[in-house]
Amino acid sequence: MKNTLFVKAGKVAIQEIDKPTIQADDDVIIHVVRTCVCGSDLWSYRGFEDKDANSQNNGHEAIGIVEEVGSAITTFVPGDFVIAPFTHGCGHCPACLAGFDGDCQDHTDNFSRGNQAEFIRFQHAEWALVKIPGKPADYSDSMLNSLLSLADVMATGYHAARVANVKRGDSVVVVGDGAVGLCGVIAAKMRGAKQIIAMSRHEDRQKLAIEFGATDIIAERGDEGIAKVMELTNNAGADAVLECVGTELSNETAMKSARPGAIVGRVGLPHEPKMDMTQSFGMNVAVAGGPASVTTYDKQLLLKAVLDGDIHPGKVFTKEFTLDQIDDAYQAMTNREAIKSLVVIA
Amino acid sequence: MKNTLFVKAGKVAIQEIDKPTIQADDDVIIHVVRTCVCGSDLWSYRGFEDKDANSQNNGHEAIGIVEEVGSAITTFVPGDFVIAPFTHGCGHCPACLAGFDGDCQDHTDNFSRGNQAEFIRFQHAEWALVKIPGKPADYSDSMLNSLLSLADVMATGYHAARVANVKRGDSVVVVGDGAVGLCGVIAAKMRGAKQIIAMSRHEDRQKLAIEFGATDIIAERGDEGIAKVMELTNNAGADAVLECVGTELSNETAMKSARPGAIVGRVGLPHEPKMDMTQSFGMNVAVAGGPASVTTYDKQLLLKAVLDGDIHPGKVFTKEFTLDQIDDAYQAMTNREAIKSLVVIA
């Protein structure tokens, strides 16, 4: 089968490898229908993160058809259409029960990788995998894209809004206009935010943010951006802030955009380990967040919202590729020609 | 009148100065009945924080009798018995309305100082000051001490528990066995915590923690302490953690003691500006907290709980001094002979 190989920084390529096989009782083998490239996949591609040459590539998002199930799987049968979340919660440990299956305490292999391939092995599938009614042929392309967003970005944007405790009537700032930030706008709207301020410098993303529910756009960064937030919130600061980038600057902007007592929900993978937490203490600004609870949100409300046509997160996919074009898919995102690159396989 | 002068690190002394006067329409002059020494007052006393020699001392806790009121004050008259919170919220800005009057957005002089004196000027008193029914003579010494704790430590302990979202049935870890940590134990119990694990190495404080509601004591620190927390919580981590110290080690212990998705409510004044926030991201552990909402909590529930005899936070005062003995009061806390030093004035 075709699989994506990380050749070196700036180069991924398709290689032929053996199809994955069931290795544990709770494994499921999935025939991938659609996959995609994540902003976090670009870290090693851009050379910001060390990664061995000619190694298994990242990539952790997919929808597909169940091909084979392990002996312990009771919830899926071959032929089922599924979302493969990037997280693999057990559903019954204290973390999963609290709705934080991104930190399942039952096992250590909680994250997907190598999903830019024709087939994938999905571990701990019994609870973590999410069933989609019907078959791929029952859905439009745009609906399939929205379903694919439920493997990560839409759930991650929702996580930011949930841990930031976005409530009805809130003013919300979203820092970051990548796919996750844009999904954060959708999530803030779903949770009833009245004012949604998207910080975005790119016209295509500004446009999508507004389509998704943003009420205001701030193009400025740093102190100028913060000043604009204060202006738009009557100098109060936002009731909730979604941090969807992960840099020191974006975190500082997020914390300084918040009203005293507000929560910054951060889902941008942190670029620097240490953060200045003095001002957040002085201002009683809380910092929450981490890996999303993908299965929880998909099952609770996101799958229904997508299938009902209430939300259209698949619009973050602005360019389409085949698996053979995987390097072009990476390049498109690296060069900001695509908000998020879609890879159609089956 | 007698006032406490910061002579130099390791030395405070009484000086005679003029009584404070009304300087703004919303000022109140208070004749102090009882004041005390805070752990944070010790920072400059111990030389951990630069402070000018022969300058106005810190000290921000008091109960007393209203002596004189500014022209804008409608809520108090001379003779009223009051708690003087260390915070001075306006009661109507977005931060105060959200219950974060420790970060009032109406003015910048939001904190008390110089309260180890016979008289104090309490600014922005209209909403911030808290009335106690009756007169000092109506109360026992132990009740007066509990009322004094409502100027800071009991409210600060409660703040940790509130921002950590301690709920009925929770397992809670309290890091720090100073007066604030011990009041955090009281607060966790008030909010219905089922398991309250106090991290304490001192026998007198362990005893008081248990009297206040702690179900378990951990004397170990760092990784050993964290391992004990895991043991006591069936390897889940605590549902909420109260960080009542402010050092890098105490914050690390707090974050690593938390279950994924739990909140660390930190009220220990941070000793270092930067914190390692990578693991908290990986574990979805939130960090909240800052200056307490003293007036809010006193008016909402703490004053009633003290007057009803439901809680006895005044027990944190384990040694009593006169104002002339102020340096002894500091020494007793510095040498850990007192959990918290009480200063009886009128």
XYZ file of C-alpha atoms in Angstrom:
692
model
C 0.000 0.000 0.000
C 0.965 3.638 -0.347
C 2.341 5.376 2.733
C 3.896 8.790 3.300
C 7.590 8.783 4.149
C 9.310 11.720 5.836
C 12.338 11.998 3.559
C 13.846 15.060 5.210
C 12.859 18.595 6.212
C 11.076 20.034 3.161
C 10.355 16.671 1.522
C 7.780 13.929 2.023
C 7.200 11.157 -0.533
C 5.070 8.114 -1.185
C 6.590 4.703 -0.493
C 5.158 1.210 -0.886
C 4.945 -0.736 2.390
C 2.994 -3.740 3.682
C -0.581 -3.123 4.833
C -0.813 -2.824 8.621
C -2.184 -5.828 10.516
C -4.085 -6.356 13.753
C -1.503 -6.382 16.568
C -3.741 -6.081 19.628
C -7.243 -7.300 20.438
C -8.608 -3.746 20.394
C -7.061 -2.742 17.058
C -9.039 -1.853 13.971
C -7.610 -1.656 10.440
C -9.119 1.201 8.450
C -9.125 1.779 4.698
C -8.612 5.527 4.509
C -11.092 7.528 2.399
C -9.791 11.026 3.150
C -6.839 12.318 5.146
C -5.150 15.690 5.394
C -2.175 17.720 6.572
C -2.148 19.356 10.016
C -0.332 22.551 10.964
C 1.587 20.494 13.520
C 2.781 18.129 10.726
C 4.598 21.118 9.270
C 6.879 21.512 12.275
C 9.282 18.800 11.180
C 8.615 19.553 7.490
C 9.737 23.124 8.050
C 12.734 21.901 10.048
C 11.550 23.521 13.299
C 11.586 20.108 14.974
C 14.219 17.391 14.688
C 13.039 14.252 12.933
C 15.000 11.339 11.514
C 15.403 11.294 7.732
C 13.467 8.528 5.949
C 11.226 7.868 8.950
C 7.497 7.277 9.376
C 5.732 10.567 8.705
C 3.290 12.258 11.065
C -0.312 12.808 9.942
C -3.057 11.900 12.381
C -6.396 12.653 10.721
C -8.591 10.336 8.666
C -12.039 9.075 7.830
C -12.375 5.631 6.351
C -13.953 2.197 6.148
C -13.326 -0.507 8.727
C -11.416 -3.307 7.012
C -10.726 -5.685 9.905
C -11.329 -5.691 13.670
C -9.450 -7.212 16.622
C -11.065 -9.907 18.765
C -12.008 -7.487 21.561
C -13.888 -5.094 19.315
C -17.661 -5.216 19.816
C -18.573 -1.759 18.541
C -17.483 -2.007 14.896
C -17.664 -4.495 12.051
C -15.909 -4.498 8.683
C -17.627 -2.065 6.328
C -18.456 0.549 8.974
C -17.730 4.147 7.993
C -15.736 5.872 10.739
C -13.940 8.978 11.929
C -10.460 8.112 13.213
C -9.815 10.678 15.998
C -6.184 11.559 16.636
C -6.803 10.553 20.278
C -7.491 7.014 21.497
C -9.330 7.239 24.828
C -10.509 4.139 26.689
C -13.728 5.816 27.820
C -13.584 4.591 31.406
C -10.486 5.970 33.195
C -10.844 9.099 35.385
C -9.464 11.354 32.619
C -11.867 9.960 29.981
C -14.788 10.070 32.414
C -14.009 13.745 33.065
C -14.143 14.323 29.302
C -10.390 14.554 28.751
C -9.780 11.524 26.557
C -6.854 13.397 24.990
C -5.083 12.336 28.186
C -6.426 8.808 28.600
C -4.788 7.246 31.662
C -5.313 3.668 30.495
C -2.427 3.528 28.036
C 0.488 5.582 26.770
C -0.005 5.224 22.990
C -2.824 7.732 22.905
C -2.051 9.525 19.641
C -2.311 8.620 15.953
C 0.496 8.958 13.456
C 1.173 7.730 9.966
C -2.378 8.449 8.813
C -1.369 9.799 5.393
C -1.598 6.289 3.958
C -4.054 3.958 2.254
C -4.588 1.833 5.353
C -4.012 2.549 9.036
C -3.979 0.576 12.257
C -6.180 2.335 14.820
C -5.315 1.175 18.355
C -7.757 1.161 21.326
C -10.631 1.460 18.889
C -13.458 0.026 21.027
C -14.515 3.391 22.474
C -12.282 5.885 20.661
C -13.380 5.299 17.066
C -16.506 7.201 15.978
C -19.127 5.636 13.700
C -20.624 7.662 10.850
C -24.051 6.481 9.647
C -24.138 5.030 6.122
C -21.351 4.912 3.572
C -19.073 7.554 1.975
C -21.180 7.457 -1.204
C -24.144 8.750 0.816
C -22.420 12.076 1.380
C -21.410 15.119 -0.664
C -17.753 16.104 -0.948
C -18.281 19.061 1.360
C -19.967 16.855 3.952
C -17.099 14.341 3.759
C -14.676 17.210 4.387
C -16.615 18.343 7.433
C -16.613 14.757 8.723
C -12.844 14.622 8.212
C -12.436 17.808 10.294
C -13.899 15.858 13.222
C -10.712 13.773 13.418
C -8.893 16.804 14.819
C -9.321 20.474 13.939
C -13.036 20.968 14.648
C -12.725 19.009 17.901
C -9.569 20.925 18.797
C -11.232 24.278 18.164
C -14.143 23.090 20.270
C -11.738 22.044 23.026
C -10.321 25.581 23.182
C -13.833 26.979 23.576
C -14.859 24.386 26.143
C -11.816 24.732 28.425
C -12.067 28.540 28.085
C -15.647 28.072 29.305
C -17.238 30.087 26.491
C -20.822 30.802 27.530
C -23.943 32.369 26.027
C -23.463 36.119 25.608
C -19.680 36.073 26.006
C -17.168 38.179 24.127
C -14.499 35.832 22.782
C -11.113 36.478 21.195
C -9.648 33.830 18.880
C -5.871 34.125 18.460
C -4.758 32.310 15.304
C -6.443 32.012 11.923
C -5.317 28.532 10.932
C -7.836 25.721 10.560
C -8.026 25.260 14.333
C -8.567 28.961 15.016
C -11.301 29.068 12.385
C -12.936 26.018 13.960
C -12.595 27.851 17.286
C -14.782 30.582 15.804
C -17.399 27.941 14.908
C -17.163 26.524 18.433
C -17.537 29.919 20.104
C -20.665 30.523 18.040
C -22.039 27.061 18.903
C -21.627 27.893 22.592
C -23.563 31.150 22.213
C -20.823 33.793 22.168
C -22.248 37.212 21.292
C -19.017 38.849 20.153
C -16.344 36.775 18.384
C -13.153 38.678 17.610
C -10.889 36.817 15.180
C -7.258 37.911 15.044
C -6.285 37.342 11.412
C -4.016 38.993 8.884
C -4.950 37.003 5.780
C -7.899 37.987 3.627
C -9.036 34.439 2.770
C -9.035 33.498 6.447
C -10.731 36.710 7.550
C -13.494 35.954 5.071
C -13.956 32.402 6.354
C -13.847 33.602 9.977
C -16.738 35.950 9.250
C -18.626 33.183 7.430
C -18.101 30.991 10.518
C -19.502 33.640 12.872
C -16.770 36.162 13.716
C -18.246 39.572 14.471
C -14.944 41.483 14.354
C -11.533 41.040 12.754
C -8.258 42.355 14.185
C -5.323 42.314 11.768
C -2.822 43.870 14.196
C -0.520 41.730 16.337
C 1.099 42.125 19.761
C 0.390 45.276 21.774
C -1.512 46.900 18.899
C -3.750 43.874 18.635
C -4.343 43.848 22.384
C -5.244 47.556 22.286
C -7.840 46.773 19.600
C -9.320 44.003 21.749
C -9.635 46.444 24.651
C -11.322 48.968 22.350
C -13.816 46.360 21.115
C -14.601 45.134 24.651
C -15.078 48.551 26.307
C -11.702 48.150 27.998
C -12.892 45.092 29.896
C -10.999 42.412 27.998
C -12.642 39.306 26.583
C -14.711 36.876 28.648
C -12.809 33.996 27.038
C -9.795 33.673 24.755
C -8.920 30.787 22.416
C -5.162 30.436 21.817
C -4.692 28.472 18.594
C -1.054 29.123 17.657
C 1.346 28.102 20.443
C 4.076 30.754 20.239
C 5.253 32.969 23.080
C 3.765 36.024 21.345
C 0.401 34.402 20.718
C 0.153 33.235 24.326
C 1.076 36.688 25.605
C -1.510 38.271 23.299
C -4.091 35.771 24.516
C -3.408 36.390 28.208
C -3.411 40.170 27.828
C -6.660 40.107 25.827
C -8.532 38.452 28.676
C -10.713 40.086 31.301
C -9.696 39.423 34.920
C -11.075 36.006 35.786
C -11.307 34.905 32.148
C -9.759 31.695 30.856
C -7.352 31.293 27.953
C -8.153 27.969 26.300
C -4.922 27.036 24.569
C -4.726 24.318 21.963
C -1.741 25.582 19.996
C 1.076 23.106 20.633
C 3.518 25.138 22.801
C 6.679 26.165 20.922
C 8.529 27.189 24.122
C 8.347 25.235 27.385
C 8.382 28.218 29.758
C 5.756 30.948 29.844
C 5.693 34.210 31.787
C 2.845 33.578 34.201
C 3.263 36.673 36.405
C 0.797 38.912 34.627
C -1.743 36.125 34.352
C -1.506 35.804 38.155
C -1.830 39.539 38.660
C -4.892 39.597 36.413
C -6.445 36.323 37.600
C -6.326 35.064 34.018
C -6.424 31.269 33.868
C -4.572 29.180 31.296
C -6.219 25.880 30.375
C -6.018 23.430 27.508
C -4.046 20.686 25.854
C -4.866 17.786 23.530
C -8.535 17.817 22.545
C -11.162 15.306 23.666
C -11.971 14.318 20.112
C -14.113 11.227 20.693
C -16.065 12.928 23.495
C -16.979 15.965 21.417
C -17.691 13.988 18.246
C -20.079 11.686 20.085
C -21.606 14.396 22.267
C -22.396 17.033 19.690
C -20.032 17.625 16.774
C -21.018 14.703 14.534
C -24.681 15.612 14.930
C -23.969 19.303 14.238
C -22.125 18.366 11.032
C -24.729 15.845 9.836
C -27.553 18.316 10.590
C -25.759 20.935 8.519
C -25.508 23.305 11.489
C -21.748 23.747 11.025
C -19.494 23.466 7.982
C -15.941 23.061 9.296
C -14.903 21.228 6.100
C -14.573 24.656 4.475
C -11.100 24.920 6.032
C -9.952 22.520 3.280
C -9.199 24.945 0.490
C -7.013 22.742 -1.717
C -7.392 19.091 -2.727
C -4.659 16.561 -3.520
C -4.205 12.868 -4.209
C -1.936 10.778 -1.996
C 0.683 10.796 -4.760
C 0.691 14.601 -4.488
C 1.417 14.536 -0.754
C 4.484 16.766 -1.006
C 2.448 19.357 -2.928
C -0.146 19.186 -0.138
C 2.584 20.048 2.387
C 3.986 22.790 0.179
C 0.576 24.409 -0.256
C 0.212 24.805 3.491
C 3.832 25.806 4.035
C 3.422 28.572 1.439
C 0.012 29.574 2.839
C -1.655 28.791 -0.500
C -4.053 26.508 1.369
C -5.611 26.983 4.806
C -5.626 23.193 5.117
C -4.706 20.597 2.484
C -7.131 17.758 1.809
C -5.913 14.381 0.535
C -8.557 12.249 -1.202
C -7.651 8.568 -1.327
C -10.568 6.221 -1.952
C -0.393 57.498 66.202
C 1.697 54.329 66.168
C 2.690 52.977 62.756
C 5.018 50.195 61.645
C 8.183 51.316 59.887
C 10.235 48.990 57.698
C 13.685 49.744 59.102
C 15.598 47.220 57.013
C 15.521 43.524 56.159
C 15.126 41.736 59.494
C 13.852 44.768 61.392
C 10.514 46.570 61.682
C 9.789 49.128 64.428
C 7.054 51.407 65.718
C 7.198 55.096 64.795
C 4.890 57.977 65.696
C 3.255 59.609 62.674
C 0.199 61.781 62.039
C -3.160 60.041 61.822
C -4.258 59.512 58.211
C -6.923 61.876 56.885
C -9.676 61.655 54.255
C -8.058 62.341 50.865
C -10.795 61.224 48.484
C -14.589 61.268 48.670
C -14.723 57.479 48.916
C -12.127 57.153 51.695
C -12.864 55.831 55.147
C -10.577 56.235 58.168
C -10.560 53.141 60.373
C -9.423 52.753 63.974
C -7.747 49.349 63.859
C -8.854 46.784 66.440
C -6.772 43.831 65.256
C -4.192 43.440 62.524
C -1.639 40.747 61.703
C 1.406 39.693 59.716
C 1.048 38.000 56.318
C 3.451 35.497 54.813
C 3.915 37.935 51.925
C 4.997 40.664 54.419
C 7.962 38.440 55.219
C 9.409 38.649 51.721
C 11.035 42.027 52.273
C 11.602 41.268 55.965
C 13.601 38.201 55.003
C 15.443 40.196 52.352
C 14.022 38.147 49.450
C 12.558 41.313 47.934
C 14.219 44.727 47.654
C 12.612 47.420 49.773
C 13.868 50.873 50.771
C 15.215 51.188 54.316
C 13.026 53.291 56.657
C 10.003 53.086 54.357
C 6.285 52.478 54.945
C 5.868 48.859 55.908
C 3.556 46.384 54.195
C 0.723 44.802 56.189
C -2.697 44.699 54.582
C -5.100 43.007 57.008
C -7.298 44.619 59.650
C -10.635 44.774 61.392
C -11.634 48.015 63.067
C -14.094 50.791 63.806
C -15.011 53.418 61.237
C -13.707 56.764 62.543
C -14.556 59.105 59.667
C -16.081 58.771 56.180
C -15.599 60.678 52.909
C -18.458 62.641 51.380
C -19.306 59.920 48.812
C -19.695 57.147 51.372
C -23.311 56.083 51.862
C -22.754 52.583 53.189
C -20.870 53.304 56.437
C -21.080 55.725 59.330
C -18.606 56.390 62.128
C -18.818 53.694 64.755
C -19.439 50.822 62.292
C -17.413 47.680 62.922
C -15.755 46.544 59.682
C -13.468 44.109 57.929
C -10.879 45.966 55.831
C -10.201 43.597 52.874
C -6.772 43.867 51.289
C -8.596 44.476 47.977
C -10.640 47.574 47.125
C -13.099 46.652 44.379
C -15.642 49.143 43.016
C -18.343 46.501 42.691
C -19.527 47.556 39.238
C -16.729 47.141 36.648
C -16.644 43.961 34.507
C -13.970 42.363 36.733
C -15.916 43.061 39.945
C -19.182 41.943 38.350
C -17.490 38.675 37.385
C -16.461 38.231 41.035
C -12.816 39.210 40.566
C -12.644 42.372 42.659
C -8.989 41.560 43.349
C -8.509 42.982 39.838
C -10.952 45.890 39.923
C -10.724 47.766 36.611
C -12.023 51.047 38.015
C -8.779 52.183 39.653
C -5.147 51.179 40.026
C -4.715 51.529 43.831
C -6.511 48.281 44.535
C -4.406 46.964 47.411
C -3.960 47.891 51.074
C -0.639 48.551 52.745
C 0.500 50.074 56.005
C -2.227 48.337 57.999
C -0.006 47.503 60.965
C -0.931 50.832 62.549
C -3.494 52.351 64.938
C -5.426 54.078 62.157
C -5.623 53.400 58.431
C -7.031 55.162 55.396
C -9.174 52.688 53.415
C -9.662 53.930 49.841
C -12.655 53.054 47.598
C -14.588 51.973 50.683
C -18.153 52.374 49.405
C -18.437 48.782 48.148
C -15.160 47.191 49.220
C -15.416 47.559 52.983
C -17.413 44.826 54.762
C -19.696 45.594 57.702
C -19.714 43.323 60.759
C -22.896 43.435 62.847
C -22.526 44.939 66.349
C -19.338 46.018 68.079
C -16.035 44.280 68.927
C -17.146 43.848 72.537
C -20.000 41.632 71.317
C -17.514 38.973 70.177
C -15.115 36.493 71.772
C -11.399 36.715 71.066
C -11.557 33.648 68.851
C -14.466 35.104 66.865
C -12.569 38.379 66.416
C -9.624 36.386 65.074
C -11.834 34.575 62.583
C -13.287 37.932 61.485
C -9.739 39.252 61.011
C -8.917 36.266 58.777
C -11.621 37.539 56.404
C -9.395 40.499 55.474
C -7.148 38.127 53.531
C -6.185 34.542 54.352
C -9.598 32.891 54.600
C -10.756 34.715 51.462
C -7.512 33.839 49.701
C -7.829 30.165 50.616
C -11.399 30.299 49.360
C -10.242 31.916 46.130
C -7.887 29.003 45.476
C -10.752 26.564 45.935
C -13.165 28.604 43.821
C -10.863 29.117 40.836
C -9.827 25.440 41.062
C -13.566 24.710 40.815
C -13.659 22.415 43.870
C -16.993 20.564 43.762
C -18.947 18.201 45.958
C -17.245 14.799 46.089
C -13.899 16.003 44.724
C -10.462 14.872 45.803
C -8.400 17.981 46.501
C -4.685 18.485 47.134
C -3.585 21.551 49.114
C 0.068 22.472 48.521
C 1.346 24.670 51.356
C 0.567 24.566 55.072
C 0.773 28.279 55.892
C -2.316 30.169 57.016
C -3.600 30.391 53.430
C -3.117 26.674 52.757
C -4.912 25.834 55.999
C -7.766 28.153 55.036
C -7.736 26.390 51.647
C -8.499 23.177 53.535
C -11.494 24.902 55.184
C -12.625 26.180 51.776
C -12.332 22.766 50.122
C -14.471 21.300 52.898
C -17.045 24.122 52.569
C -17.350 23.306 48.856
C -17.995 19.627 49.598
C -14.660 17.973 48.805
C -14.678 14.335 49.883
C -10.918 13.835 50.080
C -8.665 16.709 51.189
C -4.966 15.923 51.034
C -2.838 18.489 52.867
C 0.868 18.595 52.017
C 2.515 19.576 55.303
C 5.751 18.819 57.082
C 5.062 20.560 60.415
C 3.220 18.783 63.209
C 1.286 21.833 64.461
C 0.055 22.599 60.952
C -0.766 18.960 60.200
C -2.914 18.938 63.345
C -4.751 22.109 62.374
C -5.207 20.849 58.781
C -6.935 17.747 60.144
C -9.069 19.855 62.506
C -10.065 21.975 59.471
C -11.108 18.937 57.440
C -8.041 17.359 55.837
C -8.524 13.623 55.342
C -4.883 12.840 54.502
C -1.485 14.380 55.219
C 1.545 14.101 52.927
C 4.830 15.144 54.505
C 6.967 14.349 51.452
C 7.857 16.997 48.888
C 8.592 16.995 45.143
C 8.407 13.694 43.268
C 7.921 11.682 46.464
C 4.986 13.870 47.417
C 3.484 13.547 43.942
C 3.849 9.753 44.124
C 1.915 9.787 47.416
C -0.856 11.867 45.828
C -1.113 9.333 43.015
C -1.296 6.503 45.561
C -4.073 8.268 47.497
C -6.084 9.041 44.348
C -5.885 5.571 42.729
C -3.344 6.927 40.233
C -5.876 9.379 38.837
C -4.488 12.603 40.287
C -6.595 15.098 42.213
C -9.790 16.668 40.852
C -8.532 20.069 42.037
C -5.278 21.415 43.470
C -4.774 24.524 45.621
C -1.288 26.039 45.257
C -0.654 28.192 48.328
C 3.117 28.746 48.261
C 4.276 30.343 45.006
C 7.649 28.693 44.392
C 8.693 26.835 41.249
C 8.736 23.537 43.183
C 5.302 24.072 44.719
C 3.787 24.945 41.348
C 5.381 21.903 39.741
C 4.103 19.689 42.559
C 0.655 21.205 42.155
C 0.527 20.679 38.381
C 1.801 17.104 38.603
C -0.687 16.234 41.360
C -3.647 17.110 39.161
C -5.812 14.759 37.116
C -6.029 15.562 33.398
C -8.574 18.337 33.065
C -8.190 19.460 36.685
C -7.444 23.055 37.655
C -4.612 24.288 39.858
C -5.951 27.281 41.814
C -2.842 29.248 42.661
C -2.847 31.982 45.258
C 0.789 31.797 46.331
C 2.427 35.010 45.100
C 4.734 33.751 42.287
C 8.425 33.838 43.229
C 9.622 33.307 39.643
C 8.005 34.968 36.598
C 8.353 32.029 34.165
C 6.777 28.633 34.658
C 7.235 25.433 32.670
C 3.805 25.042 31.092
C 4.594 22.138 28.738
C 3.504 19.317 30.995
C 0.368 21.191 32.033
C -0.493 21.401 28.308
C 0.254 17.732 27.768
C -1.960 16.822 30.720
C -4.703 19.397 30.098
C -4.070 20.779 33.574
C -5.294 24.362 33.924
C -3.599 27.032 36.006
C -5.894 29.677 37.463
C -5.738 32.190 40.273
C -4.354 35.476 41.480
C -5.416 38.072 44.048
C -8.507 36.945 45.955
C -11.974 38.467 45.637
C -12.104 39.306 49.327
C -15.179 41.544 49.432
C -17.153 39.212 47.165
C -16.506 36.118 49.287
C -16.961 37.914 52.602
C -20.342 39.282 51.559
C -21.449 36.135 49.716
C -20.687 33.498 52.313
C -17.591 33.791 54.481
C -18.831 36.366 57.013
C -21.992 34.339 57.558
C -20.032 31.096 57.882
C -17.790 32.683 60.540
C -20.652 34.314 62.472
C -22.654 31.065 62.370
C -19.660 29.225 63.807
C -19.463 26.927 60.776
C -15.780 27.699 60.230
C -13.011 28.799 62.585
C -10.223 30.231 60.431
C -9.022 32.427 63.308
C -7.238 29.350 64.654
C -4.395 30.107 62.247
C -3.365 32.857 64.694
C -1.202 30.909 67.105
C 0.671 33.781 68.770
C -0.552 37.164 69.982
C 1.374 40.452 70.148
C 0.821 44.140 70.854
C 1.674 46.721 68.216
C 4.805 47.646 70.197
C 5.920 44.017 69.791
C 5.594 44.139 65.981
C 9.159 42.993 65.349
C 8.582 39.979 67.626
C 5.450 39.212 65.594
C 7.553 39.134 62.417
C 10.262 37.067 64.096
C 7.762 34.481 65.342
C 6.581 33.844 61.781
C 10.066 33.990 60.287
C 11.231 31.357 62.793
C 8.041 29.294 62.277
C 7.136 29.650 65.966
C 3.750 30.996 64.877
C 1.593 29.904 61.931
C 0.332 33.491 61.788
C 1.037 36.351 64.191
C -1.901 38.323 65.586
C -1.499 41.957 66.644
C -4.137 43.232 69.084
C -4.408 47.030 69.122
C -7.635 48.379 70.576
